[in-house]
Amino acid sequence: MKRPQTSKSDPLTAISIRQKPAEVEAYVEAVQTSADSERQALGFFPPSAYEDAAHQGKLWVAVVKTDRGEEYAGHLYFGGGFPRLRIFQIAVKEAWRRHGIGSILLSRLVKEAESWNCLSISARVADDLTANAFWDHHRFEIVDTRPGGTTSNRNILVRQRQLNTPTLFDMLDSAQSPTDHDLRLAERLYEKSPVYAFDINVLMDLIKKRPGAKDVQKIISASLANSIRLFVAPEFIAELTTAGREQEDDPILEFAETLPQFPNLPDPELKRLTLELGKLVFPVRARQKRLKTRDHSDLRHLATAAYNHAAGFITSDKAILKRQAVLLHKFSVNVVGVSEFAEWLVPPEWIDREHLAHNYLGESSIEAVEVREEDRGQNEAFLTSIHVPMEEQQNALAEGHSGSPRRRLAVRVDARTIAYASWSAPQKVTPKVDVFVYVDESVSDAEPSLDCLFSALINDSCSFGTVELRILSHVSNSVDAVVTRLGFRRAVAQGSKNQGSFHKVCLGRVLREENWNEISSSLAQRVQLELPRILPDFHGANTVVTVISPRGTALSIPLHEFEELVGPALLLLNNRPGAIIPIRAEYAERLLGTSDQRALFCYEARLLSTRTYYSQIATLPVLRQGTILCFYESKKGGGRGLLIACARSVENWIGVPEMEADSVRRGGVLGGNESDVIAGKDRCCITRFDMVMKFKNPVTLDRLRELGCDDGSSFVTSKRISHQQLISLIDEGQPYV
């Protein structure tokens, strides 16, 4: 075929890409014709698909200037949703091939997708097409293979390109071994508080002093404190402008005009979204085409929030609130009522952490004290003594504000401060808690002091479910050792060789089949980490959990490490073993802190992340690594006869307590764990456990017998239970951190 002549300029410079819907519509017919001619390679799409894509700005056309004017040369048809795009077609007219038009189209999409903070672009390509060389050239790797149609008898290659977009969890390179022991977090270069949209009813609640006025005040206060960002749709101002207000100088309108606004939506996109949303929110009136002016306005507010990927939409409109679940599922719009959202902004109550922690080795007693403002001078002196820069001191010692006070905790030995930590109070509306932590490394109690601080931090931070912890302070060797053991990992900003701050995720939950989807959604939304679609099976010590990084990379992580990386967390995998182990009341309080009464004095063991349980030698196989342990407070010594907590067995062996390392001995309480009192010189089974969670609803002995957990011995020694019994106990006990 004779190639048409271009203008005198170089052919590449004569190519332009049309992306705006109004410009693309003129070429839809040419796109359809070109696609039909290559149906075997491109697949079939009806004309309406191209028209819809043009309206949505997802059909791009390459246009070439020739002596005869401008003509269609190729197109790119893509879709998918943030943060992952999918290319449905990329085609170049035969007469214009080998001019790099396909590369120009694809490179433009990659560049713009990265500016949108998308994570990946995928395409499906038949394995017998020569076009596979094109995709290889543009670094679209094969990530999966799927069978094609029955008539074509070929395979479809799923290709994917990871974009250069900084994210929270980010695989910077592929794992070098079959399993990975690190989620490899990456620093976000531009962190901002979440954006929430709200409609005019919310403002009217405040202005007209309706019952929800105080809640609106809390929301605006949080915005001014930069905990959240409030945006409004252009419709917000339009409503006020056309409300028939008689005042020439309207202070309400003037105030509204100062609020941050989303940009106007393209008319075709606004029309499409309001039409779809109308069918969900006002199904009857939409079907009868009887939507009111007010309805149209509400839909434009919602459409703007959805289009701009707002974290949520705050409203008092009952019709919209009733459709909360379906709007979240179909449009990723988290609709929330005013009073509910105000509750999200309130930090949980924090019980003053003022107690003495006795070290039974007799070396010292540790005092953990909540820091008051009058103690500021003492803590400034401590931070100065360990050479913390003044600016960092100011941030670490800050009180926060009334809506979000900072937690501040100091650890003292003999009235001398040896460690200090502060962190932002957790709020349901924010997925991140920023932490400062310091310790005097010259003291022998450095690591136990840090365990005490992190115990309080993690317990507090898990109040609202999934949360990310980030350590902002310069980290010392002692802090490095402790946080690594707790599942923190260094984050690295993409493109940088320098290590960043420590990060980790805390779930504070037992994950099982019934809540798997809920927690998966929370992880994906808050930290962009995808769990497997279904709960994996337990295969002993070699069990791995395969998760998907934000870039679409599969990470195979050993179960033990995964629970640490997202812990405190227990994965109640199919067939995972469980055991009930007895403990006397006095030792339960010292080891687990499960008493109904808050004590001023406690043993150090209950503040440590990893603790020690001593039992008879015969229990060794019952308490093996990976077993979920359920603690039964026996009735001996005035105990309650209740199942009170659960935890994870980390390791166990036969040994003599007195001969073990200090870290093992500090984590345990000798005596009274089994029917025979175990002394320091006795050979026994030594079990190290962590991920301790208390039962909200302790399970009675009678109920344990109903479930078949007790063989009549009333748990005088540790006893293995079936997986189904374990599920029932977790269901009824409702463990929490």
XYZ file of C-alpha atoms in Angstrom:
737
model
C 0.000 0.000 0.000
C 1.320 3.422 -0.909
C 2.015 5.467 2.199
C 0.293 8.880 2.282
C 2.559 11.904 2.251
C 2.862 13.908 5.434
C 3.554 17.585 5.690
C 7.109 18.753 5.111
C 7.833 18.479 8.815
C 9.168 15.233 10.230
C 6.378 12.615 10.442
C 6.803 12.278 14.194
C 6.275 15.980 14.747
C 3.173 15.895 12.570
C 1.430 13.516 14.962
C -0.902 14.905 17.611
C -2.874 13.074 20.286
C -6.523 14.003 20.773
C -7.743 13.279 24.301
C -10.616 15.687 24.934
C -14.040 14.061 24.436
C -15.266 16.775 22.081
C -12.236 16.292 19.815
C -12.299 12.494 19.904
C -15.986 12.102 19.019
C -15.306 13.033 15.398
C -13.014 10.008 15.042
C -15.162 7.326 16.712
C -16.323 5.914 13.374
C -12.723 5.676 12.142
C -11.757 3.927 15.390
C -14.584 1.431 14.938
C -13.554 0.692 11.340
C -9.901 0.227 12.286
C -10.758 -2.037 15.221
C -13.109 -4.175 13.124
C -10.390 -4.713 10.523
C -8.118 -6.131 13.235
C -10.774 -7.945 15.255
C -8.723 -11.144 15.524
C -5.969 -9.266 17.352
C -7.953 -6.563 19.150
C -11.155 -8.350 20.092
C -14.673 -7.085 19.546
C -16.317 -4.076 21.165
C -19.697 -2.632 20.119
C -19.855 0.959 18.786
C -21.410 2.131 22.045
C -18.251 1.100 23.931
C -16.131 3.509 21.909
C -18.706 6.269 22.280
C -18.803 5.835 26.058
C -15.001 5.744 26.229
C -14.810 8.964 24.200
C -17.223 10.683 26.606
C -15.149 9.541 29.582
C -11.825 10.677 28.132
C -10.615 7.070 27.904
C -10.347 6.901 24.122
C -7.347 8.722 22.674
C -6.814 9.189 18.957
C -3.558 9.822 17.096
C -4.060 12.279 14.237
C -1.579 12.906 11.423
C -1.409 16.009 9.235
C -1.150 15.176 5.545
C -1.487 17.092 2.304
C -5.173 16.200 2.407
C -5.596 17.533 5.935
C -5.819 15.659 9.235
C -6.627 11.964 9.350
C -6.953 9.161 11.870
C -3.709 7.206 12.361
C -4.341 5.112 15.464
C -6.053 4.953 18.834
C -5.697 3.884 22.444
C -8.744 2.603 24.352
C -8.234 2.099 28.077
C -10.311 1.704 31.216
C -10.083 0.257 34.676
C -10.198 2.327 37.825
C -7.772 4.084 40.083
C -5.144 2.980 41.004
C -4.829 0.355 38.243
C -5.555 1.029 34.576
C -6.169 -1.523 31.854
C -5.554 -1.121 28.127
C -8.297 -2.698 26.015
C -6.935 -1.752 22.604
C -3.981 -0.013 21.066
C -4.034 0.060 17.289
C -2.269 1.869 14.445
C -3.655 2.116 10.937
C -1.572 -0.020 8.571
C -0.567 2.973 6.430
C 0.975 4.694 9.472
C 2.814 1.848 11.126
C 6.543 2.109 11.917
C 6.240 5.807 12.692
C 6.262 5.152 16.445
C 2.607 6.116 16.845
C 1.798 3.207 19.131
C 4.781 4.079 21.332
C 3.701 7.716 21.499
C 0.198 6.747 22.604
C 1.443 4.289 25.207
C 4.154 6.589 26.566
C 1.602 9.377 26.948
C -0.680 7.092 28.964
C 2.190 5.945 31.207
C 3.230 9.540 31.885
C -0.287 10.712 32.684
C -1.107 7.634 34.783
C 1.946 8.365 36.926
C 0.808 11.960 37.348
C -2.540 10.560 38.547
C -0.624 8.425 41.089
C -1.825 5.193 39.470
C 0.166 2.095 40.356
C 0.077 -0.092 37.263
C -1.214 -0.552 33.717
C -2.135 -3.970 32.359
C -3.023 -5.390 28.946
C -4.108 -8.780 27.639
C -2.326 -9.992 24.522
C -2.745 -13.268 22.624
C 0.439 -15.330 22.779
C 0.594 -15.829 18.991
C 0.681 -12.126 18.057
C 3.826 -10.364 16.867
C 2.664 -7.418 18.984
C 4.195 -9.159 22.006
C 7.563 -7.687 20.994
C 6.015 -4.208 21.284
C 4.803 -4.921 24.821
C 8.180 -6.388 25.797
C 9.894 -3.244 24.508
C 7.683 -1.093 26.733
C 8.417 -3.205 29.843
C 5.016 -4.857 30.151
C 5.926 -8.089 31.918
C 3.911 -11.308 31.728
C 2.288 -11.854 35.130
C -0.308 -14.492 34.245
C -1.505 -16.738 31.422
C -5.147 -17.530 30.752
C -6.866 -19.698 28.157
C -8.386 -17.892 25.172
C -11.655 -18.727 23.430
C -12.479 -22.288 22.438
C -12.311 -21.461 18.719
C -8.973 -19.619 18.764
C -7.092 -22.359 20.643
C -4.538 -19.908 22.001
C -3.484 -18.466 25.335
C -3.901 -14.910 26.555
C -0.899 -13.305 28.221
C -1.698 -10.896 31.027
C 0.967 -8.205 30.827
C 1.592 -5.502 33.395
C 3.824 -2.486 33.804
C 4.470 -1.101 37.258
C 4.487 2.674 37.309
C 7.000 4.980 38.912
C 4.600 6.018 41.662
C 5.702 6.228 45.338
C 3.421 4.174 47.587
C 3.242 2.916 51.134
C 4.067 -0.721 50.430
C 6.293 -1.046 47.439
C 8.391 -3.850 46.078
C 11.513 -2.092 44.909
C 12.876 -5.304 43.432
C 11.755 -8.904 43.177
C 12.314 -11.272 46.073
C 15.553 -13.222 45.638
C 14.182 -16.287 47.417
C 10.908 -18.249 47.297
C 9.693 -16.343 50.346
C 10.018 -12.739 51.434
C 10.419 -11.565 55.010
C 9.671 -7.906 54.425
C 6.787 -5.919 52.994
C 9.424 -3.411 51.858
C 7.587 -0.264 52.678
C 8.239 2.847 50.646
C 7.973 6.413 51.842
C 5.229 8.525 50.311
C 6.866 11.626 48.956
C 3.802 13.822 49.276
C 1.653 13.009 52.287
C -1.493 14.963 52.890
C -4.449 14.479 55.166
C -7.478 12.747 53.579
C -9.982 14.770 51.546
C -13.667 14.689 52.495
C -16.479 16.305 50.541
C -19.617 17.625 52.200
C -22.925 18.997 50.998
C -24.772 22.184 51.851
C -26.923 20.511 54.531
C -23.835 20.167 56.695
C -23.157 23.894 56.557
C -26.835 24.641 57.238
C -26.686 22.450 60.361
C -24.083 24.809 61.738
C -25.586 28.101 60.565
C -29.126 27.293 61.689
C -27.896 25.735 64.954
C -29.611 22.443 64.281
C -29.013 19.475 66.631
C -25.891 18.468 64.673
C -24.237 21.906 64.909
C -21.684 20.845 67.523
C -20.670 17.876 65.403
C -20.104 20.179 62.421
C -17.930 22.375 64.631
C -15.756 19.353 65.435
C -15.422 18.558 61.744
C -14.419 22.104 60.802
C -12.014 22.223 63.754
C -10.362 19.008 62.531
C -10.003 20.555 59.089
C -8.374 23.703 60.488
C -6.022 21.468 62.498
C -5.135 19.672 59.235
C -6.371 16.270 60.460
C -8.592 16.214 57.378
C -9.206 18.436 54.355
C -12.722 19.594 53.512
C -13.663 20.262 49.888
C -16.957 21.214 48.268
C -18.342 20.719 44.781
C -19.017 23.676 42.455
C -22.673 22.760 43.037
C -22.250 23.934 46.632
C -21.694 27.549 45.572
C -24.304 27.299 42.817
C -26.929 26.231 45.379
C -26.200 29.155 47.632
C -26.117 31.592 44.730
C -29.516 30.500 43.413
C -31.151 30.130 46.828
C -32.954 33.447 46.427
C -31.118 35.131 49.249
C -32.078 38.806 49.460
C -29.010 40.161 51.222
C -26.632 42.011 48.981
C -23.645 41.072 51.140
C -24.281 37.469 52.111
C -21.734 36.366 54.776
C -22.696 32.704 54.321
C -21.990 32.835 50.606
C -18.778 34.749 51.231
C -17.660 32.099 53.723
C -18.590 29.267 51.333
C -16.540 30.838 48.547
C -13.433 30.583 50.727
C -13.790 26.778 50.963
C -11.551 24.634 48.731
C -13.495 23.515 45.645
C -13.145 20.551 43.360
C -12.806 21.510 39.683
C -15.830 21.274 37.408
C -16.441 17.829 35.958
C -16.531 17.390 32.172
C -20.210 17.596 31.192
C -20.385 14.061 29.700
C -18.791 12.577 32.825
C -21.068 14.546 35.152
C -24.097 13.415 33.154
C -23.007 9.769 33.208
C -22.250 9.700 36.934
C -25.413 11.510 38.024
C -27.474 9.151 35.876
C -25.911 6.055 37.462
C -26.038 7.505 40.960
C -29.668 8.545 40.531
C -30.669 4.948 39.833
C -29.047 3.895 43.120
C -30.025 6.731 45.448
C -33.489 7.628 44.124
C -34.489 4.467 42.210
C -38.238 5.099 42.029
C -38.111 8.765 41.059
C -35.242 8.135 38.645
C -37.171 5.349 36.913
C -40.241 7.548 36.653
C -38.087 10.526 35.576
C -39.487 12.584 38.447
C -36.244 13.651 40.126
C -36.578 16.908 42.022
C -34.264 19.886 41.742
C -32.918 18.987 45.155
C -32.235 15.413 43.995
C -30.224 16.629 41.011
C -28.184 18.853 43.287
C -27.450 15.975 45.715
C -26.360 13.787 42.827
C -23.969 16.416 41.514
C -22.372 16.628 44.969
C -21.969 12.851 45.064
C -20.691 12.637 41.490
C -18.007 15.214 42.210
C -16.840 13.316 45.308
C -16.693 10.036 43.356
C -14.911 11.528 40.345
C -12.232 13.143 42.517
C -11.654 10.022 44.655
C -12.552 11.774 47.902
C -11.954 9.677 51.021
C -15.602 10.199 51.950
C -18.755 12.246 51.546
C -20.291 13.816 54.666
C -24.043 14.387 54.565
C -27.183 14.423 56.676
C -29.391 13.386 53.746
C -31.184 10.180 54.804
C -31.763 8.902 51.264
C -28.029 9.001 50.541
C -27.085 7.528 53.920
C -29.428 4.564 53.340
C -27.412 3.692 50.230
C -24.095 3.830 52.069
C -23.052 0.229 51.402
C -23.876 0.137 47.699
C -22.239 3.522 47.051
C -19.053 2.302 48.708
C -19.101 -0.918 46.690
C -19.922 0.545 43.274
C -18.302 3.991 43.415
C -15.799 3.744 46.295
C -17.597 6.679 47.933
C -17.575 6.292 51.706
C -20.789 8.102 52.656
C -20.980 9.009 56.343
C -23.388 10.932 58.546
C -22.374 14.093 60.376
C -22.595 12.659 63.902
C -20.854 9.435 62.889
C -18.029 11.337 61.237
C -17.622 13.538 64.297
C -17.145 10.348 66.329
C -14.411 9.254 63.914
C -12.482 12.370 64.918
C -12.574 11.631 68.645
C -9.524 9.709 69.927
C -10.262 6.726 72.156
C -10.012 7.225 75.888
C -6.472 6.589 77.023
C -6.097 5.191 80.512
C -3.165 6.874 82.229
C -0.201 4.542 81.985
C 1.009 5.066 85.534
C 2.282 1.938 87.219
C 5.332 0.172 88.523
C 6.585 -2.840 86.610
C 8.539 -5.172 88.878
C 11.432 -7.090 87.347
C 11.352 -10.410 89.192
C 15.086 -10.906 88.552
C 15.481 -8.373 91.337
C 17.537 -5.888 89.358
C 15.131 -2.944 89.289
C 11.568 -1.711 89.098
C 10.452 0.201 86.029
C 7.994 3.056 86.360
C 5.927 4.025 83.302
C 4.298 7.439 83.698
C 2.092 9.505 81.443
C 3.844 12.845 80.910
C 2.051 15.988 82.061
C 2.897 19.447 80.819
C 4.444 20.302 84.181
C 6.958 17.482 83.545
C 8.169 19.095 80.324
C 11.422 20.419 81.828
C 12.487 17.010 83.105
C 11.865 15.388 79.736
C 13.591 18.191 77.840
C 16.625 17.577 80.007
C 16.516 13.852 79.192
C 16.250 14.446 75.436
C 19.069 16.997 75.593
C 21.263 14.517 77.480
C 20.975 11.988 74.632
C 21.621 14.711 72.021
C 18.181 15.014 70.410
C 18.092 18.172 68.201
C 16.017 21.030 69.607
C 13.530 21.125 66.724
C 12.904 17.391 67.102
C 12.481 17.844 70.861
C 9.753 20.414 70.279
C 7.841 18.036 68.017
C 8.294 15.078 70.364
C 7.172 17.018 73.446
C 4.215 18.782 71.798
C 0.816 18.382 73.484
C -1.205 18.276 70.273
C -4.546 20.059 70.380
C -7.881 19.577 72.136
C -9.361 17.531 69.313
C -6.289 15.330 68.986
C -3.984 15.293 72.013
C -0.647 13.543 71.718
C 0.099 10.569 73.938
C 3.293 11.084 75.968
C 4.871 8.377 78.087
C 8.139 8.294 80.034
C 9.895 5.312 81.586
C 11.806 5.927 84.797
C 14.118 3.907 86.996
C 14.707 5.323 90.470
C 12.942 8.547 89.385
C 15.378 8.988 86.482
C 13.951 9.095 82.940
C 15.592 6.482 80.713
C 13.112 6.357 77.819
C 10.433 8.562 76.285
C 7.848 8.182 73.537
C 5.042 10.293 72.129
C 2.595 9.649 69.341
C -0.427 11.193 67.717
C -3.715 10.013 69.215
C -5.321 7.472 66.877
C -8.440 8.594 65.034
C -10.667 6.482 62.831
C -10.459 9.098 60.113
C -6.664 8.894 59.754
C -4.818 5.653 58.959
C -1.435 6.785 60.290
C 0.059 7.292 63.752
C 3.372 9.177 63.907
C 5.740 8.205 66.709
C 8.805 9.669 68.413
C 10.763 7.286 70.631
C 14.048 7.645 72.521
C 16.073 5.632 75.029
C 19.287 6.041 76.988
C 21.310 3.188 75.523
C 23.815 3.251 78.370
C 21.345 1.683 80.846
C 20.784 -2.057 81.197
C 17.005 -1.629 81.091
C 16.992 0.042 77.654
C 15.229 -2.723 75.721
C 12.686 -3.628 78.462
C 11.840 0.083 78.689
C 11.212 0.212 74.946
C 9.032 -2.898 75.200
C 6.961 -1.049 77.795
C 6.575 2.000 75.518
C 5.679 -0.010 72.436
C 3.196 -2.118 74.377
C 1.293 1.068 75.254
C 1.689 2.459 71.721
C 0.393 -0.625 69.943
C -2.495 -1.211 72.336
C -3.588 2.401 71.905
C -3.138 2.485 68.136
C -5.247 -0.612 67.462
C -8.397 1.083 68.812
C -9.862 1.618 65.324
C -8.546 -1.388 63.434
C -6.002 -1.086 60.633
C -3.406 1.587 61.282
C 0.088 2.375 60.039
C 2.769 3.298 62.573
C 5.667 5.485 61.477
C 8.681 6.345 63.626
C 9.825 9.889 62.879
C 12.733 10.172 65.303
C 16.343 9.255 64.712
C 16.567 5.588 65.658
C 19.257 4.234 68.003
C 20.674 0.708 68.040
C 18.387 -0.366 70.883
C 15.303 1.044 69.171
C 16.379 -0.609 65.912
C 16.613 -4.016 67.605
C 13.240 -3.745 69.347
C 11.209 -2.348 66.461
C 12.632 -4.887 64.004
C 11.527 -7.669 66.329
C 8.053 -6.091 66.476
C 7.654 -6.107 62.690
C 8.782 -2.573 61.787
C 10.826 -2.263 58.617
C 12.835 0.534 57.079
C 11.014 2.353 54.301
C 12.896 3.621 51.264
C 11.760 6.476 49.045
C 11.766 5.372 45.429
C 14.790 6.618 43.555
C 16.708 7.161 46.799
C 19.516 5.050 48.186
C 18.983 6.417 51.685
C 16.891 4.497 54.171
C 13.888 6.321 55.521
C 11.882 5.956 58.687
C 10.571 2.748 60.245
C 6.998 1.731 59.357
C 4.639 -1.098 60.232
C 0.959 -1.978 60.008
C -1.123 -2.950 63.036
C -4.377 -4.870 62.657
C -5.058 -5.762 66.294
C -7.431 -8.500 65.178
C -7.888 -12.229 64.701
C -8.385 -12.738 60.975
C -10.737 -15.540 60.011
C -13.166 -16.467 57.278
C -16.050 -14.314 58.556
C -14.056 -11.073 58.672
C -11.528 -11.838 55.919
C -13.217 -9.661 53.278
C -13.742 -6.786 55.707
C -10.105 -6.734 56.813
C -8.892 -7.248 53.238
C -10.835 -4.159 52.177
C -9.452 -2.181 55.101
C -5.864 -3.123 54.222
C -6.387 -2.298 50.568
C -7.997 1.045 51.340
C -5.690 2.191 54.104
C -2.282 0.785 53.143
C -2.793 -0.528 49.586
C -1.929 -4.138 50.408
C -4.064 -6.945 48.958
C -4.658 -10.222 50.770
C -5.514 -13.473 48.975
C -9.165 -13.707 47.960
C -9.793 -16.605 50.310
C -8.312 -17.577 53.654
C -5.243 -19.815 53.068
C -4.757 -23.245 54.628
C -2.291 -23.934 57.439
C 0.619 -26.182 56.430
C 2.750 -26.066 59.536
C 5.973 -24.111 59.924
C 6.322 -23.756 56.140
C 2.988 -21.971 55.645
C 3.286 -18.832 53.516
C 0.813 -16.032 52.882
C 0.875 -14.569 49.379
C -0.076 -10.901 49.288
C -0.114 -8.428 46.412
C 1.904 -5.252 46.663
C 0.442 -1.999 45.296
C 2.470 -2.565 42.140
C 0.806 -5.904 41.551
C 3.813 -7.973 42.660
C 3.096 -11.185 44.546
C 4.991 -11.464 47.848
C 5.196 -14.897 49.465
C 5.720 -14.216 53.162
C 6.084 -16.888 55.865
C 3.059 -16.864 58.167
C 5.180 -16.156 61.246
C 6.742 -13.057 59.667
C 3.494 -11.862 58.133
C 1.763 -11.843 61.519
C 4.638 -9.741 62.857
C 4.543 -7.327 59.911
C 0.821 -6.636 60.424
C 0.689 -7.533 64.122
C -0.587 -7.790 66.641
C -2.616 -10.165 64.510
C -3.514 -13.842 64.424
C -4.526 -15.564 61.208
C -6.977 -18.326 61.999
C -6.054 -20.295 58.894
C -7.889 -23.464 57.960
C -6.599 -26.384 60.064
C -4.360 -24.218 62.232
C -3.859 -26.006 65.592
C -5.127 -24.671 68.905
C -4.615 -25.548 72.547
C -6.108 -24.624 75.911
C -3.507 -24.043 78.609
C -4.215 -23.537 82.330
C -2.920 -20.652 84.411
C -3.713 -19.647 87.998
C -5.359 -16.279 88.620
C -2.386 -14.614 90.329
C -0.074 -15.619 87.501
C -2.600 -14.691 84.819
C -2.597 -11.123 86.101
C 1.201 -11.009 86.232
C 1.692 -12.543 82.797
C -1.396 -11.430 80.850
C -2.875 -8.471 82.728
C -6.375 -9.947 82.554
C -7.693 -8.940 85.961
C -10.921 -6.928 86.075
C -9.165 -4.518 88.440
C -6.585 -2.072 87.156
C -3.493 -2.464 89.322
C -0.933 0.210 90.070
C 1.734 -2.466 90.377
C 2.389 -5.126 87.751
C 5.089 -7.540 86.713
C 7.330 -6.547 83.857
C 6.421 -9.704 81.927
C 2.958 -8.442 80.945
C 4.498 -5.362 79.297
C 6.790 -7.340 77.018
C 5.830 -8.249 73.474
C 7.182 -11.801 73.812
C 6.525 -13.665 77.070
C 7.310 -17.039 78.595
C 5.017 -19.841 79.795
C 6.386 -22.753 81.836
C 4.615 -26.140 81.770
C 5.174 -29.857 82.156
C 7.558 -31.580 79.747
C 4.712 -33.650 78.251
C 3.101 -30.486 76.824
C 5.944 -29.895 74.353
C 4.092 -31.266 71.271
C 0.818 -29.599 72.315
C 2.334 -26.098 72.389
C 4.489 -26.307 69.263
C 5.306 -23.277 67.123
C 2.331 -21.715 65.304
C -0.291 -23.065 67.718
C -2.920 -20.582 68.874
C -2.892 -20.728 72.671
C -6.066 -20.107 74.677
C -5.433 -19.323 78.355
C -7.802 -20.823 80.916
C -7.805 -19.165 84.351
C -8.346 -22.121 86.647
C -10.519 -22.018 89.773
C -7.574 -22.819 92.031
C -6.651 -19.999 94.377
C -9.914 -18.161 93.830
C -9.720 -18.134 90.037
C -12.764 -17.536 87.829
C -12.811 -20.706 85.752
C -12.832 -18.750 82.489
C -11.031 -18.765 79.153
C -9.561 -15.254 79.231
C -7.046 -14.657 76.421
C -5.337 -16.063 73.355
C -1.833 -15.759 71.905
C 0.584 -17.332 69.426
C 3.243 -19.904 70.256
C 6.558 -18.665 68.867
C 8.844 -21.506 69.936
C 9.168 -24.109 72.682
C 11.816 -26.420 74.059
C 12.800 -28.419 77.150
C 15.035 -26.468 79.528
C 15.749 -25.232 83.024
C 14.415 -21.701 83.731
C 17.396 -20.635 85.810
C 19.726 -21.524 82.953
C 17.902 -19.501 80.299
C 18.784 -16.044 78.978
C 17.564 -12.931 80.801
C 15.120 -12.117 77.992
C 13.401 -15.491 78.512
C 13.310 -15.215 82.311
C 12.098 -11.611 82.311
C 9.162 -12.630 80.135
C 7.844 -15.300 82.474
C 6.386 -15.841 85.923
C 7.453 -19.034 87.671
C 5.027 -21.300 89.507
C 1.398 -22.227 89.229
C 1.026 -22.657 85.503
C 0.364 -26.404 85.614
C -0.886 -28.774 88.286
C 2.658 -29.122 89.641
C 4.426 -25.940 90.717
C 7.427 -25.330 88.501
C 10.532 -23.991 90.192
C 13.491 -22.283 88.618
C 15.653 -25.413 88.786
C 13.049 -27.788 87.315
C 13.344 -29.123 83.789
C 10.159 -28.136 81.997
C 8.641 -27.129 78.693
C 9.485 -23.483 78.015
C 7.100 -21.813 75.551
C 7.677 -18.348 74.169
C 4.483 -16.643 72.995
C 3.356 -13.253 71.657
C 0.336 -11.525 70.012
C -1.557 -11.592 73.317
C -5.230 -10.653 72.970
C -7.695 -10.559 75.849
C -11.204 -11.961 75.535
C -13.967 -9.397 75.608
C -16.354 -12.191 76.566
C -14.495 -14.802 78.658
C -15.764 -18.333 77.996
C -17.041 -20.306 81.018
C -16.024 -23.831 81.960
C -19.581 -25.048 81.387
C -19.500 -23.641 77.863
C -16.126 -25.257 77.225
C -17.660 -28.583 78.210
C -20.640 -27.990 75.913
C -18.195 -27.491 73.048
C -16.406 -30.716 73.942
C -13.158 -28.996 74.892
C -12.886 -30.558 78.365
C -12.335 -34.276 78.832
C -13.324 -34.113 82.510
C -9.936 -33.074 83.878
C -10.936 -29.373 84.087
C -7.726 -28.409 82.291
C -5.148 -29.378 84.880
C -2.699 -29.479 81.990
C -2.494 -28.154 78.439
C -4.869 -29.791 75.978
C -5.046 -29.741 72.201
C -8.421 -28.753 70.688
C -9.873 -29.162 67.212
C -9.853 -26.374 64.678
C -13.637 -26.079 64.833
C -13.512 -25.786 68.617
C -10.877 -23.078 68.251
C -13.132 -21.167 65.850
C -16.028 -21.372 68.323
C -13.867 -20.078 71.178
C -12.553 -17.150 69.136
C -16.090 -16.337 67.985
C -17.459 -16.275 71.517
C -14.459 -14.715 73.236
C -14.027 -11.828 70.723
C -10.301 -11.214 71.351
C -8.998 -7.652 71.299
C -5.672 -5.899 71.853
